[in-house]
C-alpha positions as a printed NumPy array, in Angstrom:
array([[139.488, 103.113,  78.119],
       [141.184, 106.072,  79.797],
       [141.927, 107.19 ,  83.323],
       [143.988, 109.851,  85.04 ],
       [144.858, 111.36 ,  88.397],
       [146.223, 114.824,  89.013],
       [146.892, 117.358,  91.747],
       [146.644, 121.058,  90.917],
       [147.09 , 124.143,  93.046],
       [145.197, 127.421,  93.038],
       [147.731, 130.163,  93.742],
       [145.289, 133.023,  93.052],
       [146.178, 134.781,  96.281],
       [146.509, 138.556,  96.018],
       [149.73 , 140.206,  97.105],
       [150.124, 140.823, 100.852],
       [147.064, 138.682, 101.699],
       [149.061, 136.92 , 104.412],
       [150.142, 140.205, 106.006],
       [148.422, 142.716, 108.237],
       [148.089, 145.744, 105.954],
       [147.968, 149.345, 107.114],
       [145.666, 152.055, 105.811],
       [146.867, 155.645, 106.221],
       [145.447, 159.084, 105.534],
       [144.644, 162.448, 107.11 ],
       [141.696, 163.634, 109.145],
       [140.387, 167.142, 109.815],
       [140.577, 167.794, 113.562],
       [140.224, 171.23 , 115.218],
       [140.651, 172.921, 111.863],
       [143.935, 171.161, 111.124],
       [144.884, 168.105, 109.119],
       [146.33 , 165.316, 111.196],
       [147.716, 161.976, 110.01 ],
       [146.241, 158.643, 111.004],
       [146.918, 154.985, 110.299],
       [145.305, 151.712, 111.319],
       [145.45 , 147.996, 110.612],
       [142.853, 147.285, 107.9  ],
       [143.317, 143.513, 107.648],
       [144.383, 140.688, 109.913],
       [147.589, 138.767, 109.247],
       [147.541, 135.062, 108.403],
       [151.089, 133.661, 108.17 ],
       [149.665, 130.138, 107.643],
       [148.006, 130.984, 104.314],
       [148.726, 128.397, 101.596],
       [147.593, 127.258,  98.173],
       [144.194, 125.744,  97.596],
       [144.679, 122.236,  96.165],
       [142.434, 120.033,  94.018],
       [143.028, 116.301,  93.56 ],
       [141.079, 114.769,  90.65 ],
       [140.556, 111.194,  89.526],
       [138.628, 110.22 ,  86.412],
       [137.908, 107.085,  84.46 ],
       [135.995, 106.659,  81.221],
       [135.862, 105.316,  77.73 ],
       [135.685, 106.394,  74.101],
       [133.512, 104.382,  71.736],
       [133.107, 104.803,  67.981],
       [130.388, 102.95 ,  66.065],
       [129.141, 102.591,  62.49 ],
       [132.344, 103.774,  60.828],
       [132.562, 106.789,  63.168],
       [129.019, 107.948,  62.464],
       [128.325, 107.807,  66.222],
       [130.988, 108.575,  68.837],
       [130.791, 108.459,  72.634],
       [133.121, 109.952,  75.245],
       [131.874, 109.212,  78.776],
       [133.845, 109.868,  81.956],
       [133.275, 109.71 ,  85.687],
       [135.236, 112.227,  87.727],
       [135.826, 112.824,  91.413],
       [137.47 , 116.081,  92.532],
       [138.333, 116.946,  96.11 ],
       [139.452, 120.474,  96.913],
       [141.256, 121.039, 100.2  ],
       [142.53 , 124.173, 101.938],
       [139.611, 126.065, 100.43 ],
       [140.311, 129.822, 100.253],
       [137.696, 132.155, 101.705],
       [137.271, 135.454, 103.524],
       [136.208, 133.737, 106.727],
       [133.993, 135.607, 109.247],
       [135.638, 136.121, 112.648],
       [134.439, 137.512, 116.002],
       [133.966, 141.285, 115.96 ],
       [135.986, 141.456, 119.165],
       [139.09 , 141.069, 116.979],
       [138.366, 144.444, 115.402],
       [137.943, 142.85 , 111.959],
       [135.054, 141.313, 110.038],
       [136.92 , 138.581, 108.149],
       [140.318, 137.012, 107.616],
       [141.489, 135.346, 104.404],
       [142.303, 131.743, 105.282],
       [142.156, 128.081, 104.274],
       [138.921, 126.913, 105.829],
       [137.88 , 123.476, 104.6  ],
       [137.286, 121.074, 101.737],
       [134.656, 120.349,  99.109],
       [133.975, 117.462,  96.728],
       [132.648, 117.6  ,  93.153],
       [131.809, 114.319,  91.471],
       [129.78 , 113.4  ,  88.439],
       [129.668, 112.466,  84.774],
       [130.894, 114.132,  81.582],
       [129.075, 112.804,  78.534],
       [129.73 , 113.796,  74.927],
       [127.959, 112.2  ,  71.981],
       [128.585, 113.329,  68.412],
       [127.745, 111.879,  65.081],
       [126.021, 112.174,  61.739],
       [122.315, 111.29 ,  61.898],
       [122.128, 111.785,  58.131],
       [124.812, 112.061,  55.487],
       [124.508, 112.079,  51.701],
       [126.143, 113.718,  48.686],
       [124.294, 117.046,  49.007],
       [123.023, 117.028,  52.58 ],
       [124.849, 116.421,  55.878],
       [123.526, 116.683,  59.419],
       [126.099, 116.62 ,  62.23 ],
       [125.059, 116.721,  65.877],
       [126.887, 117.033,  69.217],
       [125.405, 116.566,  72.69 ],
       [127.373, 117.623,  75.775],
       [126.03 , 116.667,  79.214],
       [127.497, 117.188,  82.648],
       [126.089, 115.916,  85.916],
       [127.749, 117.334,  89.012],
       [127.218, 116.627,  92.699],
       [128.707, 119.288,  94.942],
       [129.171, 118.638,  98.659],
       [130.994, 120.555, 101.382],
       [133.099, 118.167, 103.485],
       [134.637, 120.43 , 106.116],
       [134.584, 124.065, 107.252],
       [137.076, 125.562, 109.654],
       [137.888, 123.982, 112.979],
       [134.322, 123.278, 114.147],
       [132.389, 122.821, 110.877],
       [130.218, 125.808, 111.706],
       [127.965, 127.42 , 109.103],
       [129.253, 130.43 , 107.182],
       [126.559, 132.903, 106.128],
       [127.197, 135.109, 103.096],
       [125.367, 137.905, 101.251],
       [122.982, 138.307, 104.186],
       [120.243, 140.755, 103.185],
       [116.624, 141.076, 104.322],
       [116.902, 138.068, 106.595],
       [118.569, 135.577, 104.278],
       [121.157, 134.845, 101.626],
       [123.669, 132.074, 100.991],
       [125.034, 129.538, 103.459],
       [128.059, 127.236, 103.41 ],
       [127.144, 124.17 , 105.477],
       [128.888, 120.821, 105.816],
       [126.967, 118.146, 103.919],
       [125.223, 120.649, 101.64 ],
       [125.938, 122.147,  98.238],
       [127.928, 125.348,  97.952],
       [125.775, 128.394,  97.406],
       [122.711, 126.971,  99.156],
       [120.028, 129.566,  99.88 ],
       [118.823, 130.073, 103.424],
       [115.77 , 131.828, 104.769],
       [112.345, 131.122, 106.212],
       [109.741, 128.688, 104.915],
       [106.543, 130.468, 103.912],
       [103.382, 128.48 , 104.665],
       [100.862, 131.045, 103.458],
       [ 99.258, 134.045, 105.166],
       [ 97.5  , 134.513, 108.478],
       [ 93.726, 134.507, 107.965],
       [ 90.662, 135.75 , 109.802],
       [ 90.152, 132.152, 110.934],
       [ 93.663, 132.114, 112.441],
       [ 92.84 , 135.267, 114.417],
       [ 89.514, 133.869, 115.618],
       [ 91.299, 130.686, 116.705],
       [ 93.854, 132.719, 118.642],
       [ 96.767, 131.747, 116.414],
       [ 97.745, 135.32 , 115.577],
       [ 97.148, 138.931, 116.533],
       [ 94.664, 141.062, 114.614],
       [ 97.387, 143.111, 112.96 ],
       [ 98.937, 139.894, 111.573],
       [ 95.861, 139.039, 109.474],
       [ 96.908, 139.092, 105.839],
       [100.58 , 138.967, 106.704],
       [102.966, 136.177, 105.669],
       [102.962, 133.017, 107.788],
       [106.543, 131.748, 108.038],
       [108.57 , 129.149, 109.909],
       [110.086, 130.188, 113.213],
       [113.601, 129.087, 112.178],
       [115.595, 129.62 , 109.019],
       [116.415, 126.66 , 106.823],
       [117.917, 125.805, 103.446],
       [115.34 , 126.758, 100.816],
       [117.197, 126.064,  97.562],
       [120.57 , 125.883,  95.845],
       [122.259, 127.923,  93.143],
       [124.408, 125.152,  91.617],
       [122.696, 122.988,  88.953],
       [122.642, 119.198,  88.817],
       [122.801, 119.079,  85.01 ],
       [124.273, 121.425,  82.413],
       [124.657, 120.787,  78.728],
       [124.394, 121.825,  75.11 ],
       [122.924, 120.438,  71.907],
       [124.605, 121.701,  68.728],
       [123.37 , 120.798,  65.24 ],
       [124.912, 121.767,  61.908],
       [123.117, 121.203,  58.615],
       [124.882, 121.487,  55.249],
       [122.976, 121.456,  51.972],
       [125.164, 122.094,  48.954],
       [126.634, 125.562,  49.602],
       [124.275, 126.452,  52.466],
       [125.029, 125.802,  56.146],
       [122.793, 126.196,  59.188],
       [123.95 , 125.944,  62.816],
       [121.637, 125.778,  65.831],
       [123.24 , 125.87 ,  69.297],
       [121.013, 125.042,  72.293],
       [122.066, 125.263,  75.962],
       [120.251, 123.94 ,  79.01 ],
       [120.49 , 123.903,  82.808],
       [118.388, 121.596,  84.981],
       [118.026, 120.925,  88.689],
       [118.709, 124.396,  90.106],
       [116.821, 127.194,  91.874],
       [116.943, 130.973,  91.573],
       [116.526, 133.27 ,  94.573],
       [114.394, 136.141,  93.254],
       [115.57 , 138.908,  95.562],
       [113.578, 141.47 ,  93.599],
       [110.546, 140.017,  95.415],
       [111.62 , 142.256,  98.3  ],
       [110.52 , 145.3  ,  96.297],
       [107.905, 143.938,  93.91 ],
       [106.125, 141.31 ,  96.021],
       [106.398, 141.903,  99.774],
       [106.564, 145.698,  99.774],
       [103.631, 146.492,  97.499],
       [102.22 , 149.874,  98.424],
       [105.439, 151.844,  98.238],
       [106.86 , 150.307,  95.03 ],
       [105.625, 148.94 ,  91.721],
       [104.449, 145.365,  92.155],
       [104.058, 142.14 ,  90.222],
       [100.617, 141.634,  88.697],
       [ 99.758, 138.608,  90.843],
       [ 99.779, 140.914,  93.849],
       [ 96.478, 142.263,  92.516],
       [ 95.008, 138.881,  91.571],
       [ 96.254, 136.644,  94.408],
       [ 96.424, 138.915,  97.471],
       [ 94.543, 137.728, 100.551],
       [ 91.059, 139.244, 100.691],
       [ 89.306, 137.091, 103.293],
       [ 87.885, 134.627, 100.764],
       [ 91.103, 132.905,  99.649],
       [ 92.769, 131.421, 102.763],
       [ 95.134, 129.217, 100.753],
       [ 96.886, 132.074,  98.94 ],
       [100.598, 132.775,  99.44 ],
       [100.324, 136.509,  98.73 ],
       [ 99.909, 139.01 , 101.522],
       [ 96.946, 141.359, 101.846],
       [ 97.102, 144.73 , 100.101],
       [ 97.159, 147.694, 102.47 ],
       [ 98.699, 151.113, 102.652],
       [102.291, 151.032, 103.796],
       [101.743, 153.507, 106.646],
       [ 98.114, 153.591, 107.689],
       [ 95.553, 152.275, 110.146],
       [ 92.767, 149.97 , 109.03 ],
       [ 89.868, 149.297, 111.427],
       [ 91.985, 150.708, 114.217],
       [ 94.925, 148.406, 113.478],
       [ 98.312, 149.95 , 112.707],
       [ 99.765, 148.45 , 109.523],
       [102.793, 150.75 , 109.305],
       [105.968, 149.176, 107.974],
       [106.622, 146.369, 105.537],
       [106.565, 142.627, 106.184],
       [109.408, 141.508, 103.934],
       [112.09 , 138.914, 104.522],
       [113.816, 136.196, 102.524],
       [111.587, 133.121, 102.407],
       [110.765, 130.152, 100.198],
       [108.21 , 132.133,  98.198],
       [111.128, 134.016,  96.64 ],
       [112.662, 130.78 ,  95.308],
       [111.806, 129.673,  91.758],
       [112.813, 126.78 ,  89.536],
       [115.904, 128.121,  87.749],
       [116.068, 125.457,  85.032],
       [115.994, 126.749,  81.477],
       [116.747, 126.064,  77.829],
       [118.303, 128.805,  75.721],
       [118.906, 129.011,  71.995],
       [122.391, 130.523,  72.031],
       [122.883, 130.778,  68.299],
       [121.137, 130.35 ,  64.98 ],
       [123.449, 130.973,  62.022],
       [122.699, 130.666,  58.33 ],
       [125.541, 130.946,  55.828],
       [126.284, 130.543,  52.125],
       [129.707, 129.748,  50.632],
       [130.175, 130.808,  47.013],
       [131.655, 128.438,  44.447],
       [135.419, 128.658,  43.998],
       [135.056, 129.742,  40.377],
       [132.782, 132.64 ,  41.333],
       [135.113, 133.695,  44.157],
       [138.167, 133.673,  41.89 ],
       [136.311, 135.727,  39.296],
       [136.276, 138.648,  41.736],
       [139.839, 138.09 ,  42.963],
       [139.099, 135.996,  46.051],
       [140.044, 132.441,  46.953],
       [137.038, 132.005,  49.226],
       [133.866, 133.98 ,  49.971],
       [131.141, 133.273,  52.516],
       [128.254, 135.395,  53.737],
       [126.254, 134.692,  56.871],
       [123.615, 135.994,  59.251],
       [123.059, 134.918,  62.823],
       [121.017, 135.707,  65.911],
       [122.4  , 135.227,  69.429],
       [120.081, 134.529,  72.358],
       [117.216, 133.786,  69.972],
       [114.801, 132.555,  72.651],
       [114.64 , 131.312,  76.23 ],
       [112.353, 128.701,  77.78 ],
       [112.19 , 128.784,  81.584],
       [109.888, 127.969,  84.468],
       [106.673, 129.968,  84.806],
       [107.631, 130.465,  88.466],
       [110.613, 132.607,  87.487],
       [109.451, 136.193,  86.98 ],
       [112.745, 137.949,  86.263],
       [114.408, 138.67 ,  82.941],
       [116.938, 135.854,  82.889],
       [117.383, 132.877,  85.272],
       [121.091, 132.774,  84.33 ],
       [121.962, 135.885,  86.311],
       [123.24 , 137.01 ,  89.673],
       [123.505, 140.303,  91.504],
       [126.337, 139.072,  93.725],
       [129.094, 139.829,  91.228],
       [131.75 , 140.24 ,  93.915],
       [131.476, 136.744,  95.348],
       [131.96 , 133.145,  94.26 ],
       [129.069, 131.612,  96.189],
       [126.252, 133.958,  95.133],
       [125.213, 132.176,  91.947],
       [121.536, 132.547,  90.93 ],
       [120.815, 135.207,  93.556],
       [119.316, 137.985,  91.46 ],
       [117.961, 141.387,  92.422],
       [117.421, 143.704,  89.443],
       [119.802, 142.289,  86.836],
       [119.781, 143.558,  83.263],
       [118.305, 141.159,  80.695],
       [120.663, 139.537,  78.215],
       [120.517, 141.237,  74.824],
       [119.382, 139.524,  71.641],
       [121.836, 140.423,  68.883],
       [121.623, 140.105,  65.104],
       [124.767, 139.918,  62.991],
       [125.389, 140.007,  59.253],
       [128.894, 139.252,  58.03 ],
       [131.222, 138.372,  55.182],
       [134.276, 136.065,  55.328],
       [136.652, 136.733,  52.468],
       [140.003, 135.078,  51.813],
       [142.382, 136.753,  49.357]])
């Protein structure tokens, strides 16, 4: 059995963050250069370290002469004085101020199982499973527990809300498209036929933090050969496909996804989620369809769970006698492939569900616009010891 409790501080506060900094330069005015200066950030003399208190309890168990080993722990972490560029009223003359705004809790299980499913004189199979279940919950935000909206773009983005997970997505709920029947029933105007039917209020439509993460690593040794296969998985998470703005909702002025052609509303498929195809700036039957009907909604959200083969490596270690014959004490050759394959949800239509376009922020996980795909690399190598 094992248990522990600890309190750690996050002092990653940039220099002068607590001070009101001044930006200075020159400006061309009436043909002459004149100096200027202004306050570019708001002071916060109360700024302090972010602190995390963690408690864990677990056990280690070894069975069958150490052929199977377990290490299982429950942890509970509470972070207080959370550091964030907090939005403030524009009447202050600033957009944000860096401050301690609240607290968040992470709790869950760490599970590691390793062992030898098979072991003999010439052949050995060793296996390790790592699993982590994490529950993330915001406990407090600022003085009034008000929502903080981040990465707002095309009507939605990420929201920090008390009681919810960090990095939750917010936007509208898409119910389908307005149909001819809706128009005839008086539920929409004529120029709305074929357009997206959405909720009137924004809501949380997904989250970018997974419930489960883990890996499954297997190593096989047969005489002088060794083979390693490293699998990684993420489960219980969504991805906000922001590229839908260009490839799904704005078809007509950009390249589109193929289902736009197969699923678009055409008068005979009232249950479709895809809007009608029309020219971006044109009139059809006297109705002006100029402009694009695009905004962040639940149709952009896909299951972000995946399984990736991180590594496959095959190696051969030469006998000691053969190595010494060429002046070496040890010689091994190997070949491996990284990112061999990826299995993900059919709903995700990007290159890689493990991506984000919000590289400048800590709460923009799994919000992807046009991210580059991860490369698949092949390596051949030699390990020589003299």
